[in-house]
Coordinates of C-alpha atoms in Angstrom, one line a residue:
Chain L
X1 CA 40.7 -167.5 63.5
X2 CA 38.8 -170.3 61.4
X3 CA 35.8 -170.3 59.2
X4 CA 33.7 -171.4 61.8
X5 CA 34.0 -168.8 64.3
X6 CA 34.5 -166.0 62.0
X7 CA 32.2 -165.0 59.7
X8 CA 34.2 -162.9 58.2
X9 CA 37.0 -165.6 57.2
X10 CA 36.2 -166.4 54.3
X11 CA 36.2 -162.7 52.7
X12 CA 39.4 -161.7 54.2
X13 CA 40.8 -164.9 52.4
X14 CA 40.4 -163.9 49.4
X15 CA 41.0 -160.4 50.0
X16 CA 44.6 -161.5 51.8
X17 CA 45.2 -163.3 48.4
X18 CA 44.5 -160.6 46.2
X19 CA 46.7 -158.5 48.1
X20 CA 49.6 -160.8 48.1
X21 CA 49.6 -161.9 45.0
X22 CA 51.3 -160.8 41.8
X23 CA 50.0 -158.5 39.8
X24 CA 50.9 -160.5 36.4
X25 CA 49.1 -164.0 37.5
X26 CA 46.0 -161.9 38.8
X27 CA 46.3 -160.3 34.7
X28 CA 46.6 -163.6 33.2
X29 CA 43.7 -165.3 35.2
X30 CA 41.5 -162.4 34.7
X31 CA 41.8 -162.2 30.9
X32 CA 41.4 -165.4 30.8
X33 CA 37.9 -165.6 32.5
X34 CA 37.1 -162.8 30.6
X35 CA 35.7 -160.7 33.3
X36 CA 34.5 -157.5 32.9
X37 CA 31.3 -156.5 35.1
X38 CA 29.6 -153.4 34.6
X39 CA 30.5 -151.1 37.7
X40 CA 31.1 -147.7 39.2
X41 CA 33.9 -146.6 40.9
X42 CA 33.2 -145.5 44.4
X43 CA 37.2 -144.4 45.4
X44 CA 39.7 -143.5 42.6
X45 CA 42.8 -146.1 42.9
X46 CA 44.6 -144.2 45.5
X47 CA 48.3 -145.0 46.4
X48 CA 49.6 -144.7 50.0
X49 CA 51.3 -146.4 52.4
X50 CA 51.0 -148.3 55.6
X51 CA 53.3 -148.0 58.9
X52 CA 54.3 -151.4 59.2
X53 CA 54.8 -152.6 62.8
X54 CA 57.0 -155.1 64.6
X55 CA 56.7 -156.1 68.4
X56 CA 60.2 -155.4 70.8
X57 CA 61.2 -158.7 71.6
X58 CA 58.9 -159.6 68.6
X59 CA 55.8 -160.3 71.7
X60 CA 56.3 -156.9 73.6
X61 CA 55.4 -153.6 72.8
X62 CA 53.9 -152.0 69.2
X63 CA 57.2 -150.3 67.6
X64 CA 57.1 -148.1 64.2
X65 CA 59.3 -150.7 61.4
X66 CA 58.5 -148.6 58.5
X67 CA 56.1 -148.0 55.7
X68 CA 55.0 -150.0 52.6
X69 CA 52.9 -148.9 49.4
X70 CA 49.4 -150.0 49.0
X71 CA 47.0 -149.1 46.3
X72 CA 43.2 -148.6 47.5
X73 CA 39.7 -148.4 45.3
X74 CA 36.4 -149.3 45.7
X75 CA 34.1 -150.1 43.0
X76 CA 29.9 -150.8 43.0
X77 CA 28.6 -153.3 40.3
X78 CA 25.9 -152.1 38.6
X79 CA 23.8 -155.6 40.5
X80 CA 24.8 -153.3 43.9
X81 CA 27.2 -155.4 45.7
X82 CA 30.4 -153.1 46.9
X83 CA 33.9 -154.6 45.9
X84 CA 36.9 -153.1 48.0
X85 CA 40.8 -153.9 46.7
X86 CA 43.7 -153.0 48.9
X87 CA 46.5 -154.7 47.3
X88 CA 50.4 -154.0 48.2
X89 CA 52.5 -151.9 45.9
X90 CA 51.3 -149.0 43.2
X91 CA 49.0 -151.1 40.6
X92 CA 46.1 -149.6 40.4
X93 CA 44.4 -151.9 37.5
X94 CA 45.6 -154.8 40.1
X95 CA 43.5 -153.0 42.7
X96 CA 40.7 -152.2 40.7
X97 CA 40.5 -156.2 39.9
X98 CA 41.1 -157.0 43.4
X99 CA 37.9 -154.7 44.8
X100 CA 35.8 -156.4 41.2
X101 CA 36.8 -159.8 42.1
X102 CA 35.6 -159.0 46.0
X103 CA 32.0 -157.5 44.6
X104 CA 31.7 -160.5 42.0
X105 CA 32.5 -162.9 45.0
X106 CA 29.4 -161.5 47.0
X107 CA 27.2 -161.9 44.1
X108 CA 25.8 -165.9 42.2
X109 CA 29.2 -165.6 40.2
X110 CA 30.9 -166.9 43.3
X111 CA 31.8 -170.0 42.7
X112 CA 32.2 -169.7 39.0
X113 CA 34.6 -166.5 40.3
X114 CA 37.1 -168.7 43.1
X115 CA 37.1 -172.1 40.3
X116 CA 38.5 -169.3 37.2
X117 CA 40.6 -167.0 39.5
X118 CA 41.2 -167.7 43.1
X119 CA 41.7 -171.5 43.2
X120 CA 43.8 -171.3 40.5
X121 CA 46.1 -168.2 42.1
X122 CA 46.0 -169.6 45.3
X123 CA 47.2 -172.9 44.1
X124 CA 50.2 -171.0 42.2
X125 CA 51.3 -168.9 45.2
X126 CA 51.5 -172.0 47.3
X127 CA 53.5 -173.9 44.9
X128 CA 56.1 -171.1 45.1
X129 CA 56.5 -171.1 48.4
X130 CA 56.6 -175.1 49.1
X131 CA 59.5 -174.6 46.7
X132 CA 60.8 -172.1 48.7
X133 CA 60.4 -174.2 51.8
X134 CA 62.2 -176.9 50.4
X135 CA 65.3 -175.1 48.9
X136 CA 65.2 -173.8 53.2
X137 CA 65.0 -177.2 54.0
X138 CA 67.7 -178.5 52.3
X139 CA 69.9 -176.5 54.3
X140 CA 68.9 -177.9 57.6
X141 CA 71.5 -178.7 59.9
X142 CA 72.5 -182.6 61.0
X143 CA 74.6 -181.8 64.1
X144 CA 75.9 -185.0 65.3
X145 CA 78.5 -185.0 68.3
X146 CA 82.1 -186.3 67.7
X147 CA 83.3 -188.8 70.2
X148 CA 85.8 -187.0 72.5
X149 CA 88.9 -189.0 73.1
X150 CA 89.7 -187.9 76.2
X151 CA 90.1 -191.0 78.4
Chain U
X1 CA 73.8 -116.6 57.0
X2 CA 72.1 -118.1 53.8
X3 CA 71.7 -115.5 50.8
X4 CA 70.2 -117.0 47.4
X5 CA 72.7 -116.8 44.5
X6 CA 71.9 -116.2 41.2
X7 CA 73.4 -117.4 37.8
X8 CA 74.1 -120.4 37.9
X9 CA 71.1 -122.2 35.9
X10 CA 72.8 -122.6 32.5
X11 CA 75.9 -124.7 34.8
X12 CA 73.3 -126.9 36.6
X13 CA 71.5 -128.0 33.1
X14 CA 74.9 -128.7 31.7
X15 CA 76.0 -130.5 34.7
X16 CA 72.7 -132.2 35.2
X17 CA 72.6 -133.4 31.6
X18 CA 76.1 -134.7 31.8
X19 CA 74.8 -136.6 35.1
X20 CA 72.5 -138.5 32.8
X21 CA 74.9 -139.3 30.3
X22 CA 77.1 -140.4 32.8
X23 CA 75.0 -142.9 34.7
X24 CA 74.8 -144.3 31.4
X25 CA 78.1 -145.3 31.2
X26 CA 79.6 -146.8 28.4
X27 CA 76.7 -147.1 25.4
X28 CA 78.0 -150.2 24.0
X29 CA 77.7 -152.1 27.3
X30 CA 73.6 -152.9 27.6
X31 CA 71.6 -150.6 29.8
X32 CA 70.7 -151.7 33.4
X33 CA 66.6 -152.4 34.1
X34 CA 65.5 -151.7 37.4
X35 CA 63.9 -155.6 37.6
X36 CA 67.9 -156.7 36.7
X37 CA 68.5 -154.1 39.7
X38 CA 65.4 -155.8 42.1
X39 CA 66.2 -159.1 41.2
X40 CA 70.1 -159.4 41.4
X41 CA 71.6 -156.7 43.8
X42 CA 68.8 -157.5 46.2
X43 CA 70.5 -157.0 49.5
X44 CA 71.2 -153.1 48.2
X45 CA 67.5 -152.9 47.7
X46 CA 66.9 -154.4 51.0
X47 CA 68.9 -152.1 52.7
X48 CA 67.6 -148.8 50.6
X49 CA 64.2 -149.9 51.8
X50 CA 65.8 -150.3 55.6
X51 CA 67.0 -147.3 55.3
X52 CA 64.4 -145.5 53.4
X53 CA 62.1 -146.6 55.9
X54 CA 59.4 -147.9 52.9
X55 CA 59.1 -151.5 51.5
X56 CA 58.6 -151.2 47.9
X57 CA 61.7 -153.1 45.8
X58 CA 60.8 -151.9 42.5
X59 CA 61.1 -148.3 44.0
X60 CA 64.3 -149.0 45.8
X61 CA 65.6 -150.2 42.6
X62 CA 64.8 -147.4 40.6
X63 CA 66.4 -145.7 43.3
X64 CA 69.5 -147.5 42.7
X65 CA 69.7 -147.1 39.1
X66 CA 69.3 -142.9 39.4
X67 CA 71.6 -142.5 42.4
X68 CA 73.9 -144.9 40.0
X69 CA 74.7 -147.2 43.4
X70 CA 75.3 -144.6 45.9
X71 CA 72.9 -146.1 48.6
X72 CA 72.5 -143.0 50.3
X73 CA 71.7 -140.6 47.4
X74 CA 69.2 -143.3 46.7
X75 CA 67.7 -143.7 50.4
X76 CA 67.0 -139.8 49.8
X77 CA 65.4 -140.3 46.9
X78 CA 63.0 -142.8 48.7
X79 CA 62.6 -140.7 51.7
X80 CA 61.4 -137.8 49.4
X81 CA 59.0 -140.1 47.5
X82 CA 57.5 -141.5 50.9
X83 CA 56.6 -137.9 51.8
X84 CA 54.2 -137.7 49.1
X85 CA 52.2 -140.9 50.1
X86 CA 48.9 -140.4 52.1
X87 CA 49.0 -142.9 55.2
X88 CA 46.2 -145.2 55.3
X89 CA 47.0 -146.4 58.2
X90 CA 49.0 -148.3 61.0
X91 CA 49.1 -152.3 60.7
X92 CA 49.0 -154.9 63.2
X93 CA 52.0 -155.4 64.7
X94 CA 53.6 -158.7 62.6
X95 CA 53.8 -162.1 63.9
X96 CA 57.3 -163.0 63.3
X97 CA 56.5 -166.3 64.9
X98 CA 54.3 -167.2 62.1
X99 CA 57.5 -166.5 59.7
X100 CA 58.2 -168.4 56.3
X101 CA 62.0 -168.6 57.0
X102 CA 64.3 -169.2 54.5
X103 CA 67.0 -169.0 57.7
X104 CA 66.7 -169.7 61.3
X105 CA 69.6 -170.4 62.5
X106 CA 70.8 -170.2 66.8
X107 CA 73.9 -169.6 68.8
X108 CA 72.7 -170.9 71.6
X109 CA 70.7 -173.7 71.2
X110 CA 71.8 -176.9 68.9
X111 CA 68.5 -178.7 68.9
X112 CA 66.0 -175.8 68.4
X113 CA 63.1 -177.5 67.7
X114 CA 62.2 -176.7 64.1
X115 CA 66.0 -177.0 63.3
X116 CA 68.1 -174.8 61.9
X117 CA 68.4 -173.9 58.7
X118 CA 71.1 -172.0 56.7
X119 CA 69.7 -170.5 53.8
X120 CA 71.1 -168.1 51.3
X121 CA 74.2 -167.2 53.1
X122 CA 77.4 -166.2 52.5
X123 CA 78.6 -167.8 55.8
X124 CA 81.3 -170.7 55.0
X125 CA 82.1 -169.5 51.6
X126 CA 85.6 -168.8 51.0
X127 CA 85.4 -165.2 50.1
X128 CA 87.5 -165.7 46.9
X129 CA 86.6 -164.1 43.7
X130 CA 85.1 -166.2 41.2
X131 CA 85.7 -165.5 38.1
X132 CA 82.9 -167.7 36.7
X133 CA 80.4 -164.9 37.4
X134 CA 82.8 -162.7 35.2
X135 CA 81.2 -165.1 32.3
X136 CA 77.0 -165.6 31.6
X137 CA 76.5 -169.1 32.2
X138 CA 73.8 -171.4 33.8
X139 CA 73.2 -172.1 37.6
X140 CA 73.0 -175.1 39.3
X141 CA 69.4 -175.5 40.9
X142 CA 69.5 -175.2 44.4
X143 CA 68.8 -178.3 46.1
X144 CA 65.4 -179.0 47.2
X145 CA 63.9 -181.1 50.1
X146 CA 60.2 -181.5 51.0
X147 CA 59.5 -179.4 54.3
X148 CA 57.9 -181.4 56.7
X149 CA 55.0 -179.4 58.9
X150 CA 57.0 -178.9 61.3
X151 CA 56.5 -175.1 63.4
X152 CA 59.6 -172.7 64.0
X153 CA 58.5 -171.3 67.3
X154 CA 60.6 -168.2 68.8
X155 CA 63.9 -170.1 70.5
X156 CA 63.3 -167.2 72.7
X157 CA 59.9 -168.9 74.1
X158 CA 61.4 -171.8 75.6
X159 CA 63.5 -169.5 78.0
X160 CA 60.7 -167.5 78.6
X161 CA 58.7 -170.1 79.9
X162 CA 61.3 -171.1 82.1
X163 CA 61.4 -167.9 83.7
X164 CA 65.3 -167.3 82.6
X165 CA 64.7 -164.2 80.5
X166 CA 63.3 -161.1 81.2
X167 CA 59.7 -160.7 80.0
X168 CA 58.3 -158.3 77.4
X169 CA 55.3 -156.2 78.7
X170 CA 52.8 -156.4 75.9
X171 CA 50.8 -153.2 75.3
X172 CA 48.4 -152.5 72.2
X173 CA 49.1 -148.9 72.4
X174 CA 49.4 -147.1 69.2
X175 CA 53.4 -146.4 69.4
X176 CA 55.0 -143.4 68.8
X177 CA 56.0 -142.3 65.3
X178 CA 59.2 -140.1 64.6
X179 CA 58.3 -139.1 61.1
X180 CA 55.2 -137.5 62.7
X181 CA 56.3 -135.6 65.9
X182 CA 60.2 -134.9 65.9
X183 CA 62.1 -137.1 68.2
X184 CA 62.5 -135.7 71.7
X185 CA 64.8 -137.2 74.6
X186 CA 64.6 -139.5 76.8
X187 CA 62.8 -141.2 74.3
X188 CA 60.8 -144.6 74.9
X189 CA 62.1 -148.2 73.3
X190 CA 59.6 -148.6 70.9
X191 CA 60.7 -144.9 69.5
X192 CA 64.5 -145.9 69.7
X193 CA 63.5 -149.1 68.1
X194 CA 62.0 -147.2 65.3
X195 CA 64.8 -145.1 65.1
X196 CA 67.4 -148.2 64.7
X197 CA 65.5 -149.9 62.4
X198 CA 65.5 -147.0 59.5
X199 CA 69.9 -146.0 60.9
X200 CA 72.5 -145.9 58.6
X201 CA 73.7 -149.7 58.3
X202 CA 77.5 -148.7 58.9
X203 CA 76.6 -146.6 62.0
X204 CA 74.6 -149.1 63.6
X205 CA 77.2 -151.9 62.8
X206 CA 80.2 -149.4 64.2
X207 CA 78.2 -148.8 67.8
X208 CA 77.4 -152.1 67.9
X209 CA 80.9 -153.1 67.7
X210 CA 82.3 -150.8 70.1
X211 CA 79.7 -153.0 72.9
X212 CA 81.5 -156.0 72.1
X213 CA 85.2 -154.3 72.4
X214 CA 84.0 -152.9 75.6
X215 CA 82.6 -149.7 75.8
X216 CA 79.3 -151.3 77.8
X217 CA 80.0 -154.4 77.2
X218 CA 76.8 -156.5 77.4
X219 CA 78.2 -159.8 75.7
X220 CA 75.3 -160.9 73.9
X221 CA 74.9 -164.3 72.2
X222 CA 72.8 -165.1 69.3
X223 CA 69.4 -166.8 70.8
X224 CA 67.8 -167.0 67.3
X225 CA 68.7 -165.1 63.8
X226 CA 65.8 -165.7 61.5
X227 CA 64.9 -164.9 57.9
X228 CA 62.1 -165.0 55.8
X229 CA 58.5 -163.8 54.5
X230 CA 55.4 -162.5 56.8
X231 CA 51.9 -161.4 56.2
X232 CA 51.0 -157.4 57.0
X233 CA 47.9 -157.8 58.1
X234 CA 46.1 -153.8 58.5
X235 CA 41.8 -153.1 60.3
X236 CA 40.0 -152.0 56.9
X237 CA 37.6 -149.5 58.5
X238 CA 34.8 -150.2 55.3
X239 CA 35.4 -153.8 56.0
X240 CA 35.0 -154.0 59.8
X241 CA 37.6 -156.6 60.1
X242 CA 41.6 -157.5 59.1
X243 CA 43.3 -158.8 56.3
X244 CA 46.4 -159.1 54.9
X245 CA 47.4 -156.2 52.5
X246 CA 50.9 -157.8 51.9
X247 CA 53.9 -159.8 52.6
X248 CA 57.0 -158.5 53.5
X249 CA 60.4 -160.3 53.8
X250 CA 61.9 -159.1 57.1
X251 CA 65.2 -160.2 59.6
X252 CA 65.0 -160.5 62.9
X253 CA 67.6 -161.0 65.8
X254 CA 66.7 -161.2 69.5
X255 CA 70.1 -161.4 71.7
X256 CA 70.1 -162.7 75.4
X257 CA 72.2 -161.4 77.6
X258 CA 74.2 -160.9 80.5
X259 CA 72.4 -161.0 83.8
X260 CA 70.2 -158.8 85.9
X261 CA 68.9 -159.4 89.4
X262 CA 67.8 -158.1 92.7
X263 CA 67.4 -159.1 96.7
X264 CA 63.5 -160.0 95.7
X265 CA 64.3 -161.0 91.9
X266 CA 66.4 -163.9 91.1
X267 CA 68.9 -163.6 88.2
X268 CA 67.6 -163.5 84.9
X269 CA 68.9 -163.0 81.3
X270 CA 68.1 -159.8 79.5
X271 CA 67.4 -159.8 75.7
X272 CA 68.2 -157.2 73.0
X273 CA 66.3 -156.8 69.7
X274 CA 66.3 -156.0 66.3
X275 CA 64.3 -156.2 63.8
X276 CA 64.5 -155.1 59.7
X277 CA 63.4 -154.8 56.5
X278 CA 64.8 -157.4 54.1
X279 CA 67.8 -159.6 54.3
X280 CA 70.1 -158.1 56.7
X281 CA 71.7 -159.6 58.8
X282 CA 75.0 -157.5 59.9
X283 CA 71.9 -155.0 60.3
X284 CA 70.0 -156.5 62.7
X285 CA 72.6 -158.3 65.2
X286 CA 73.7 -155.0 64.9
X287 CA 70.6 -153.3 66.4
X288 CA 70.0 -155.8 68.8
X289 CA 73.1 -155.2 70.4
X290 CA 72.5 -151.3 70.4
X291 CA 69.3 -151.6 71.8
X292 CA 70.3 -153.9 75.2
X293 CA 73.0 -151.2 75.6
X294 CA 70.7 -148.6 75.5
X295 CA 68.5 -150.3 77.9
X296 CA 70.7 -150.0 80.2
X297 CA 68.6 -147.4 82.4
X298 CA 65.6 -149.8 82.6
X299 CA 67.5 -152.6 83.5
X300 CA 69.1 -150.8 86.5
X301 CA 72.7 -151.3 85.1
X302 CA 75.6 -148.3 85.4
X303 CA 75.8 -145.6 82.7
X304 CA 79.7 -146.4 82.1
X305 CA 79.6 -143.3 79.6
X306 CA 80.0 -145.5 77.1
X307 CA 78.9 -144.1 73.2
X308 CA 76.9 -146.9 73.2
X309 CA 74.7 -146.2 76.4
X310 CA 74.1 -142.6 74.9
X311 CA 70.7 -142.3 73.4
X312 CA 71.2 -138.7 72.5
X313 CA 74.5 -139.8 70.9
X314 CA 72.9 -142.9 68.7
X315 CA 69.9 -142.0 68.1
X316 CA 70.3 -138.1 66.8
X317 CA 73.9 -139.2 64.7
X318 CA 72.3 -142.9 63.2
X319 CA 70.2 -141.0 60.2
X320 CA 72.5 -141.2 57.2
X321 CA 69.8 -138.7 55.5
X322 CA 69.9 -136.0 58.3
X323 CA 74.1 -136.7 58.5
X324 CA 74.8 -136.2 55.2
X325 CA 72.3 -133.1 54.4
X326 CA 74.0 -131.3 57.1
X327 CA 77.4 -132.7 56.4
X328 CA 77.2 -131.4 52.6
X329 CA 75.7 -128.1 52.9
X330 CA 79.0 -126.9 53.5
X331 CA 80.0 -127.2 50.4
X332 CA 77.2 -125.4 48.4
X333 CA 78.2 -121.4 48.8
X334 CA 78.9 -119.3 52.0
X335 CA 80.6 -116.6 50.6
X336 CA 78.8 -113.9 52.9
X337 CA 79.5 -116.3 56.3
X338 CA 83.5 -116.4 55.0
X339 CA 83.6 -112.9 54.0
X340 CA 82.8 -111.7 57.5
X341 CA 85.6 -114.3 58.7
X342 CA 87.8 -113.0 56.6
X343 CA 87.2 -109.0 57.7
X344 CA 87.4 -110.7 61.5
X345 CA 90.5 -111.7 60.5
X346 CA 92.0 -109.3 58.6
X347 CA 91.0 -107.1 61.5
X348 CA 92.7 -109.4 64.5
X349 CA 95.7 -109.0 62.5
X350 CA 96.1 -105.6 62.1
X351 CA 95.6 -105.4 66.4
X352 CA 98.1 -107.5 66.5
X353 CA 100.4 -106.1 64.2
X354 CA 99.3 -102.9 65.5
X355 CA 100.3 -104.2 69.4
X356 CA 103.7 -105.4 68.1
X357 CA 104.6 -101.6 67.4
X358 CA 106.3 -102.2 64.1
X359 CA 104.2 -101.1 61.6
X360 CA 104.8 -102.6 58.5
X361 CA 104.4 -100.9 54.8
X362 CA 103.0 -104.0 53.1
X363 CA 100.9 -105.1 55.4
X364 CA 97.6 -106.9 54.0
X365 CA 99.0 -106.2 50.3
X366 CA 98.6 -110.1 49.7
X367 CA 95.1 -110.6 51.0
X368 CA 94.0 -107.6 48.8
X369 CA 93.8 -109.6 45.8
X370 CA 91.7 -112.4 47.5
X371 CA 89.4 -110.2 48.9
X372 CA 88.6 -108.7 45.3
X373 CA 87.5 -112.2 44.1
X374 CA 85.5 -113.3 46.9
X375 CA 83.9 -109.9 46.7
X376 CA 83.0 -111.0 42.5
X377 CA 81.7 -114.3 43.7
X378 CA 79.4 -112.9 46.7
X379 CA 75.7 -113.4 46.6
X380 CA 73.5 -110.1 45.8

């Protein structure tokens, strides 16, 4: 899926983000752009979970892996624009950020939104795992072959 | 026959409060956190999550710290606490292809393109104690090296596109859940898949081992053994569309295996699979191995009435939760079951002294006394 075909890429790529990432950088970003948009909340946080699926053979058939928490709200700001956070684990003030940050991202605050918070947490969550991804690369395997002295 | 005793509250309190005093421990050693817990006795919160069939490691790791390390007791507790939870839903099933892996490593092929990579491991350490963790100290930084952009596609593909292993039928059917409708036999992969992945560790590892000693022997190597993080991607219905709700760390092992064929079919590898929360290896070789031999109906082979082969067998004893609730029941009170055993027996006994014709003055004088007590401890 790419931006081009989807219309819809570039909302779920923000949403993905604010799903994965962790609930202490989302704080620290958000206090500092000092956000806090008038709203009304349209679904309580909710915690609940998700059955998490795996493929047999990992490209056959759906199988049940087990479940993991999410945390669901959905908040209107008082402009109009609907925000909706569904963020892994039990923080419902991360959720509640999440579905503002989604409603401010619909809304002339865009840009102004992505440069303070999501360019910035983005940027941080990729840095941990191209650190990650080196520390697996380091322990790559050179095979080479010793010569066999058979003859 | 179960019959509600009463009396024994003040006991409990005193033995629950002496519980919390003794998870405790010693008060002059610092207390435990449960991110000390998440962070560095990871693979016991991997496997509580396995197990407890719920990916959440800060719960797993309070788990931990109340069951004070008894992986079961602390499975339970998760179990419980995923009962509460409304289900929002089924995800996508994950694409292990598109894994982060901090391992990949392959048995059978040397060159997998990707390479292989070792990770984390305990492999090729010595297994001797070091003392140096005895004493706080720095560590080392692990050594880092830029990943290039290179892909790690399924090792599994390559034979598949060469025909050599049997295919996987891929249907987008919403799969069975056994936490929803009780499971029933024959059951279908996907529901003994299911059933593997959240099995007791041990029990999994102990069937799996009885394959390779023998008992349907299926002699599987290791195609690919991989490691890492994946996006959960779940349909929001007020959205319209997908996106990722989390990431999960998962392991994944896909065996290929010993032959199958036919007059019309030429031979072809079979594969086995298993798949888990966390980093778990021993866990998921293991249920790839379990699942080929319980396959082995599908795959035409002989039931050699082997454990192994017997779905009934694996999949009702592998749940450490419904094992050990039945196993330890026994030990909470029976008194009106064993006093009925005890008149039964008391009864064959006199028959049979009766029958021998020599009646005997002191007959039953001994079992008197025990009957009195059991009598005092019997439930109303």
């Amino acid at each position: 899926m790419n931006e081009k075909t989807d219309p819809n890429a570039a909302r779920k790529a923000w949403l993905s983000l604010l799903a994965r990432c962790s609930a202490a950088d989302l704080d620290a970003l958000w206090t500092d752009a000092a956000l806090d948009p008038d709203h009304t909340v349209l679904r309580t946080p909710e915690v609940g979970s998700v059955m998490v699926r795996g493929r047999a053979g990992a490209v056959g058939s759906a199988f049940n892996l087990g479940e993991m928490t999410v945390t669901r709200t959905s908040v209107r700001l008082a402009s109009g624009e609907d925000g909706h956070g569904y963020v892994q684990g039990r923080d419902k003030v991360k959720a509640t950020r999440a579905a503002l940050i989604d409603a401010l991202m619909q809304t002339a605050e865009a840009d102004a939104i992505r440069a303070a918070v999501l360019t910035p947490l983005q940027a941080g969550m990729e840095q941990t795992r191209a650190t990650r991804s080196a520390k697996a690369t380091a322990t790559k395997v050179d095979f080479f072959t010793m010569v066999r002295g058979e003859d | 026959m179960y019959v509600a005793v009463k009396g024994g509250e003040r006991a409990i309190d005193a033995a629950h409060a002496w519980l919390a005093e003794e998870r405790r421990g010693d008060a002059s050693v610092a207390e435990l956190s449960v991110p000390q817990i998440r962070e560095q006795l990871k693979l016991a919160v991997n496997r509580v999550m396995a197990e407890g069939s719920l990916y959440d490691p800060d719960l797993a790791a309070l788990a931990i710290k109340q069951s004070r390390g008894d992986l079961i007791e602390a499975i339970f507790l998760i179990r419980a606490y995923r009962t509460t939870l409304p289900r929002f839903g089924g995800s996508v099933p994950i694409d292990t292809g598109a894994m982060t892996c901090d391992r990949r490593v392959s048995a059978t092929f040397k060159d997998a393109p990707g390479g292989q990579m070792l990770g984390p491991t305990f492999d090729y350490t010595h297994r001797l104690l070091d003392f140096k963790l005895a004493a706080e100290g720095e560590v080392p930084a692990a050594a880092e090296v830029e990943a290039g952009t290179a892909q790690t596609p399924h090792i599994m593909s390559f034979l598949d596109r060469e025909g050599l292993i049997q295919p996987e039928t891929d249907s987008d059917t919403t799969p069975p859940d056994l936490t929803r409708t009780p499971l029933e036999l024959p059951a279908t992969r996907d529901l003994r898949l299911q059933a593997l992945a959240r099995g007791d560790e041990g029990f999994i590892l102990g069937m799996a081992y009885s394959t390779q000693r023998g008992y349907a022997r299926n002699h599987a190597f290791v195609a690919e053994l991989r490691i890492g993080t994946v996006a959960v991607e779940m349909d929001i219905p007020e959205l319209g569309f997908a996106i990722e709700i989390g990431e999960i760390d998962v392991t994944e092992c896909e065996t290929v295996n010993q032959f199958q064929g036919s007059k019309t079919q030429p031979p072809q590898f079979t594969r086995g699979y298993g798949l888990v929360f966390g980093m778990s290896e021993r866990k998921a070789i293991s249920m790839a191995l379990v699942d080929r031999a319980l396959r082995w109906k599908e795959l035409g082979e002989d039931n050699l009435g082997a454990p192994a082969q017997d779905e009934e067998f694996v999949l009702y004893h592998a749940d450490n939760i419904q094992a050990t609730g039945f196993l330890e029941h026994i030990k909470l009170p029976h008194y009106v079951d064993f006093q009925s055993e005890l008149e039964l027996i008391r009864k064959l006994r006199r028959e049979a002294e009766a029958n021998n014709a020599a009646p005997s003055e002191s007959a039953g004088a001994s079992g008197g006394n025990l009957s009195g007590k059991m009598k005092e401890g019997a439930a109303e």
